[in-house]
Amino acid sequence: MKLSRIAIFALAAALMMSTVRPAQAQDAAALYKSKCQMCHGADGKGDTPAGKKMGTKDFHDPEVAKASDADLIKITTDGKGKMPAYKGKISDDDIKALVKYIHTLK
Ligand code: HEC
């Protein structure tokens, strides 16, 4: 009885370790949904009412696609034009994860 409990605990721990990476991607997706989606849209095209009004560019635009991660991280951190700055509002690590997530919106 006691042994099977330990086995279940070990299994649960192993499962938790193996889901660390997808959990992070999930966090970036959730963060994007709550903070970015209203302007940039679920697919990153920026064709939301707010996005259209502000001139949000499509993340698939060649100009954005060729920008380096460092540039995109800087824009998200410091803002640009009508794009709000997220310095101090979102951690540097989360901003990095968000930029990675933006690249998956293809
Ligand atoms: C209030 C609307 C708004 C919100 C919310 C917003 N953005 Fe933006 N974002 C913009 C606009 C407008 C631009 C274009 C700025 C420019 O080029 O003048 C932009 C530009 C960008 C760019 C540069 C690439 C490009 O399209 O020119 C990145 C990267 C970006 N946003 C990421 C994010 C992330 C990540 C979030 C959420 C944490 C976010 N944005 C939230 C409006 C918004």
PDB file of C-alpha atoms and ligand atoms in Angstrom:
ATOM      1  CA  MET A   1       0.000   0.000   0.000  1.00  0.00           C
ATOM      2  CA  LYS A   2       2.675   2.429   1.062  1.00  0.00           C
ATOM      3  CA  LEU A   3       4.849   1.410  -1.853  1.00  0.00           C
ATOM      4  CA  SER A   4       2.162   2.089  -4.450  1.00  0.00           C
ATOM      5  CA  ARG A   5       1.660   5.538  -2.982  1.00  0.00           C
ATOM      6  CA  ILE A   6       5.327   6.259  -3.473  1.00  0.00           C
ATOM      7  CA  ALA A   7       5.042   4.933  -7.014  1.00  0.00           C
ATOM      8  CA  ILE A   8       2.109   7.239  -7.715  1.00  0.00           C
ATOM      9  CA  PHE A   9       4.015  10.167  -6.246  1.00  0.00           C
ATOM     10  CA  ALA A  10       7.045   9.382  -8.411  1.00  0.00           C
ATOM     11  CA  LEU A  11       4.831   9.085 -11.470  1.00  0.00           C
ATOM     12  CA  ALA A  12       3.135  12.399 -10.710  1.00  0.00           C
ATOM     13  CA  ALA A  13       6.504  14.080 -10.219  1.00  0.00           C
ATOM     14  CA  ALA A  14       7.772  12.672 -13.501  1.00  0.00           C
ATOM     15  CA  LEU A  15       4.639  13.870 -15.278  1.00  0.00           C
ATOM     16  CA  MET A  16       5.033  17.333 -13.825  1.00  0.00           C
ATOM     17  CA  MET A  17       8.647  17.538 -14.974  1.00  0.00           C
ATOM     18  CA  SER A  18       7.783  16.408 -18.460  1.00  0.00           C
ATOM     19  CA  THR A  19       5.089  19.073 -18.863  1.00  0.00           C
ATOM     20  CA  VAL A  20       7.297  22.025 -17.889  1.00  0.00           C
ATOM     21  CA  ARG A  21       7.876  23.137 -21.492  1.00  0.00           C
ATOM     22  CA  PRO A  22       4.291  22.966 -22.772  1.00  0.00           C
ATOM     23  CA  ALA A  23       3.177  24.734 -19.590  1.00  0.00           C
ATOM     24  CA  GLN A  24       5.434  27.660 -20.484  1.00  0.00           C
ATOM     25  CA  ALA A  25       4.042  27.886 -23.996  1.00  0.00           C
ATOM     26  CA  GLN A  26       0.595  27.816 -22.466  1.00  0.00           C
ATOM     27  CA  ASP A  27       1.511  30.764 -20.243  1.00  0.00           C
ATOM     28  CA  ALA A  28       2.710  32.838 -23.185  1.00  0.00           C
ATOM     29  CA  ALA A  29      -0.502  32.019 -25.047  1.00  0.00           C
ATOM     30  CA  ALA A  30      -2.606  33.018 -22.040  1.00  0.00           C
ATOM     31  CA  LEU A  31      -0.601  36.210 -21.574  1.00  0.00           C
ATOM     32  CA  TYR A  32      -0.959  37.061 -25.257  1.00  0.00           C
ATOM     33  CA  LYS A  33      -4.687  36.481 -25.041  1.00  0.00           C
ATOM     34  CA  SER A  34      -5.121  38.727 -22.026  1.00  0.00           C
ATOM     35  CA  LYS A  35      -2.672  41.541 -22.919  1.00  0.00           C
ATOM     36  CA  CYS A  36      -2.027  41.621 -26.653  1.00  0.00           C
ATOM     37  CA  GLN A  37      -4.893  40.015 -28.473  1.00  0.00           C
ATOM     38  CA  MET A  38      -7.248  43.001 -28.306  1.00  0.00           C
ATOM     39  CA  CYS A  39      -4.945  44.904 -30.641  1.00  0.00           C
ATOM     40  CA  HIS A  40      -2.930  42.225 -32.421  1.00  0.00           C
ATOM     41  CA  GLY A  41      -5.701  39.660 -32.860  1.00  0.00           C
ATOM     42  CA  ALA A  42      -5.732  35.945 -32.060  1.00  0.00           C
ATOM     43  CA  ASP A  43      -3.765  35.176 -35.229  1.00  0.00           C
ATOM     44  CA  GLY A  44      -1.406  38.184 -34.980  1.00  0.00           C
ATOM     45  CA  LYS A  45      -2.883  39.860 -38.059  1.00  0.00           C
ATOM     46  CA  GLY A  46      -3.923  42.928 -36.089  1.00  0.00           C
ATOM     47  CA  ASP A  47      -7.279  43.170 -37.825  1.00  0.00           C
ATOM     48  CA  THR A  48      -9.222  43.801 -34.614  1.00  0.00           C
ATOM     49  CA  PRO A  49     -11.226  47.030 -34.273  1.00  0.00           C
ATOM     50  CA  ALA A  50      -8.588  48.452 -31.879  1.00  0.00           C
ATOM     51  CA  GLY A  51      -5.731  47.179 -34.045  1.00  0.00           C
ATOM     52  CA  LYS A  52      -7.150  48.734 -37.210  1.00  0.00           C
ATOM     53  CA  LYS A  53      -7.670  52.064 -35.494  1.00  0.00           C
ATOM     54  CA  MET A  54      -4.092  52.175 -34.262  1.00  0.00           C
ATOM     55  CA  GLY A  55      -2.423  50.858 -37.390  1.00  0.00           C
ATOM     56  CA  THR A  56      -1.187  47.620 -35.828  1.00  0.00           C
ATOM     57  CA  LYS A  57       0.939  45.755 -38.310  1.00  0.00           C
ATOM     58  CA  ASP A  58       0.438  42.124 -39.217  1.00  0.00           C
ATOM     59  CA  PHE A  59       3.019  39.939 -37.426  1.00  0.00           C
ATOM     60  CA  HIS A  60       3.234  38.071 -40.747  1.00  0.00           C
ATOM     61  CA  ASP A  61       4.319  41.258 -42.519  1.00  0.00           C
ATOM     62  CA  PRO A  62       7.801  40.725 -44.052  1.00  0.00           C
ATOM     63  CA  GLU A  63       9.023  43.808 -42.201  1.00  0.00           C
ATOM     64  CA  VAL A  64       8.085  42.235 -38.868  1.00  0.00           C
ATOM     65  CA  ALA A  65       9.197  38.753 -39.898  1.00  0.00           C
ATOM     66  CA  LYS A  66      12.706  39.985 -40.707  1.00  0.00           C
ATOM     67  CA  ALA A  67      13.033  41.972 -37.467  1.00  0.00           C
ATOM     68  CA  SER A  68      15.262  40.261 -34.905  1.00  0.00           C
ATOM     69  CA  ASP A  69      13.881  38.891 -31.660  1.00  0.00           C
ATOM     70  CA  ALA A  70      15.934  41.544 -29.873  1.00  0.00           C
ATOM     71  CA  ASP A  71      14.076  44.277 -31.806  1.00  0.00           C
ATOM     72  CA  LEU A  72      10.680  42.765 -31.068  1.00  0.00           C
ATOM     73  CA  ILE A  73      11.586  42.328 -27.388  1.00  0.00           C
ATOM     74  CA  LYS A  74      12.680  45.977 -27.290  1.00  0.00           C
ATOM     75  CA  ILE A  75       9.413  47.196 -28.870  1.00  0.00           C
ATOM     76  CA  THR A  76       7.362  45.134 -26.421  1.00  0.00           C
ATOM     77  CA  THR A  77       9.445  46.391 -23.481  1.00  0.00           C
ATOM     78  CA  ASP A  78       9.684  50.073 -24.421  1.00  0.00           C
ATOM     79  CA  GLY A  79       6.645  50.476 -26.659  1.00  0.00           C
ATOM     80  CA  LYS A  80       6.518  52.069 -30.100  1.00  0.00           C
ATOM     81  CA  GLY A  81       4.030  54.594 -31.436  1.00  0.00           C
ATOM     82  CA  LYS A  82       0.660  53.510 -30.047  1.00  0.00           C
ATOM     83  CA  MET A  83       2.002  50.183 -28.870  1.00  0.00           C
ATOM     84  CA  PRO A  84       2.095  50.380 -25.060  1.00  0.00           C
ATOM     85  CA  ALA A  85       5.362  49.749 -23.168  1.00  0.00           C
ATOM     86  CA  TYR A  86       5.295  46.639 -20.989  1.00  0.00           C
ATOM     87  CA  LYS A  87       8.438  47.376 -19.013  1.00  0.00           C
ATOM     88  CA  GLY A  88       7.764  46.434 -15.395  1.00  0.00           C
ATOM     89  CA  LYS A  89       4.298  45.123 -16.288  1.00  0.00           C
ATOM     90  CA  ILE A  90       5.467  41.853 -17.830  1.00  0.00           C
ATOM     91  CA  SER A  91       8.724  40.213 -16.742  1.00  0.00           C
ATOM     92  CA  ASP A  92      11.630  40.098 -19.202  1.00  0.00           C
ATOM     93  CA  ASP A  93      11.329  36.315 -19.370  1.00  0.00           C
ATOM     94  CA  ASP A  94       7.640  36.525 -20.202  1.00  0.00           C
ATOM     95  CA  ILE A  95       8.309  39.130 -22.905  1.00  0.00           C
ATOM     96  CA  LYS A  96      10.865  36.753 -24.426  1.00  0.00           C
ATOM     97  CA  ALA A  97       8.294  33.961 -24.306  1.00  0.00           C
ATOM     98  CA  LEU A  98       5.704  36.261 -25.913  1.00  0.00           C
ATOM     99  CA  VAL A  99       8.025  37.120 -28.799  1.00  0.00           C
ATOM    100  CA  LYS A 100       8.643  33.391 -29.290  1.00  0.00           C
ATOM    101  CA  TYR A 101       4.901  32.873 -29.221  1.00  0.00           C
ATOM    102  CA  ILE A 102       4.378  35.605 -31.847  1.00  0.00           C
ATOM    103  CA  HIS A 103       6.633  33.625 -34.196  1.00  0.00           C
ATOM    104  CA  THR A 104       4.352  30.614 -33.844  1.00  0.00           C
ATOM    105  CA  LEU A 105       1.327  32.619 -35.061  1.00  0.00           C
ATOM    106  CA  LYS A 106       1.955  31.712 -38.659  1.00  0.00           C
TER     107      LYS A 106
HETATM  108  C1  HEC B   1      -3.310  49.093 -27.465  1.00  0.00           C
HETATM  109  C2  HEC B   1      -3.032  48.217 -28.585  1.00  0.00           C
HETATM  110  C3  HEC B   1      -1.849  47.266 -28.457  1.00  0.00           C
HETATM  111  C4  HEC B   1      -1.638  46.322 -27.479  1.00  0.00           C
HETATM  112  C5  HEC B   1      -2.500  46.010 -26.269  1.00  0.00           C
HETATM  113  C6  HEC B   1      -0.412  45.645 -27.834  1.00  0.00           C
HETATM  114  N1  HEC B   1       0.109  46.163 -28.988  1.00  0.00           N
HETATM  115 FE1  HEC B   1       1.826  45.581 -29.922  1.00  0.00          FE
HETATM  116  N2  HEC B   1       1.592  47.065 -31.299  1.00  0.00           N
HETATM  117  C7  HEC B   1       0.527  47.943 -31.356  1.00  0.00           C
HETATM  118  C8  HEC B   1       0.741  48.885 -32.439  1.00  0.00           C
HETATM  119  C9  HEC B   1      -0.209  50.014 -32.851  1.00  0.00           C
HETATM  120  C10 HEC B   1       1.985  48.520 -33.040  1.00  0.00           C
HETATM  121  C11 HEC B   1       2.675  49.200 -34.222  1.00  0.00           C
HETATM  122  C12 HEC B   1       3.608  50.260 -33.681  1.00  0.00           C
HETATM  123  C13 HEC B   1       4.275  51.057 -34.778  1.00  0.00           C
HETATM  124  O1  HEC B   1       4.905  50.450 -35.655  1.00  0.00           O
HETATM  125  O2  HEC B   1       4.170  52.272 -34.717  1.00  0.00           O
HETATM  126  C14 HEC B   1       2.484  47.377 -32.288  1.00  0.00           C
HETATM  127  C15 HEC B   1       3.680  46.737 -32.575  1.00  0.00           C
HETATM  128  C16 HEC B   1       4.137  45.601 -31.923  1.00  0.00           C
HETATM  129  C17 HEC B   1       5.342  44.896 -32.232  1.00  0.00           C
HETATM  130  C18 HEC B   1       6.343  45.267 -33.333  1.00  0.00           C
HETATM  131  C19 HEC B   1       6.039  44.575 -34.604  1.00  0.00           C
HETATM  132  C20 HEC B   1       5.040  45.360 -35.390  1.00  0.00           C
HETATM  133  O3  HEC B   1       3.923  44.826 -35.605  1.00  0.00           O
HETATM  134  O4  HEC B   1       5.354  46.491 -35.807  1.00  0.00           O
HETATM  135  C21 HEC B   1       5.439  43.844 -31.382  1.00  0.00           C
HETATM  136  C22 HEC B   1       6.535  42.784 -31.329  1.00  0.00           C
HETATM  137  C23 HEC B   1       4.303  43.908 -30.513  1.00  0.00           C
HETATM  138  N3  HEC B   1       3.520  44.991 -30.863  1.00  0.00           N
HETATM  139  C24 HEC B   1       4.060  43.006 -29.507  1.00  0.00           C
HETATM  140  C25 HEC B   1       3.025  43.131 -28.579  1.00  0.00           C
HETATM  141  C26 HEC B   1       2.855  42.253 -27.452  1.00  0.00           C
HETATM  142  C27 HEC B   1       3.752  41.064 -27.137  1.00  0.00           C
HETATM  143  C28 HEC B   1       1.770  42.709 -26.768  1.00  0.00           C
HETATM  144  C29 HEC B   1       1.179  42.164 -25.467  1.00  0.00           C
HETATM  145  C30 HEC B   1       2.083  42.094 -24.349  1.00  0.00           C
HETATM  146  C31 HEC B   1       1.249  43.854 -27.483  1.00  0.00           C
HETATM  147  N4  HEC B   1       2.039  44.075 -28.575  1.00  0.00           N
HETATM  148  C32 HEC B   1       0.141  44.593 -27.109  1.00  0.00           C
HETATM  149  C33 HEC B   1      -0.575  47.958 -30.517  1.00  0.00           C
HETATM  150  C34 HEC B   1      -0.738  47.170 -29.390  1.00  0.00           C
END
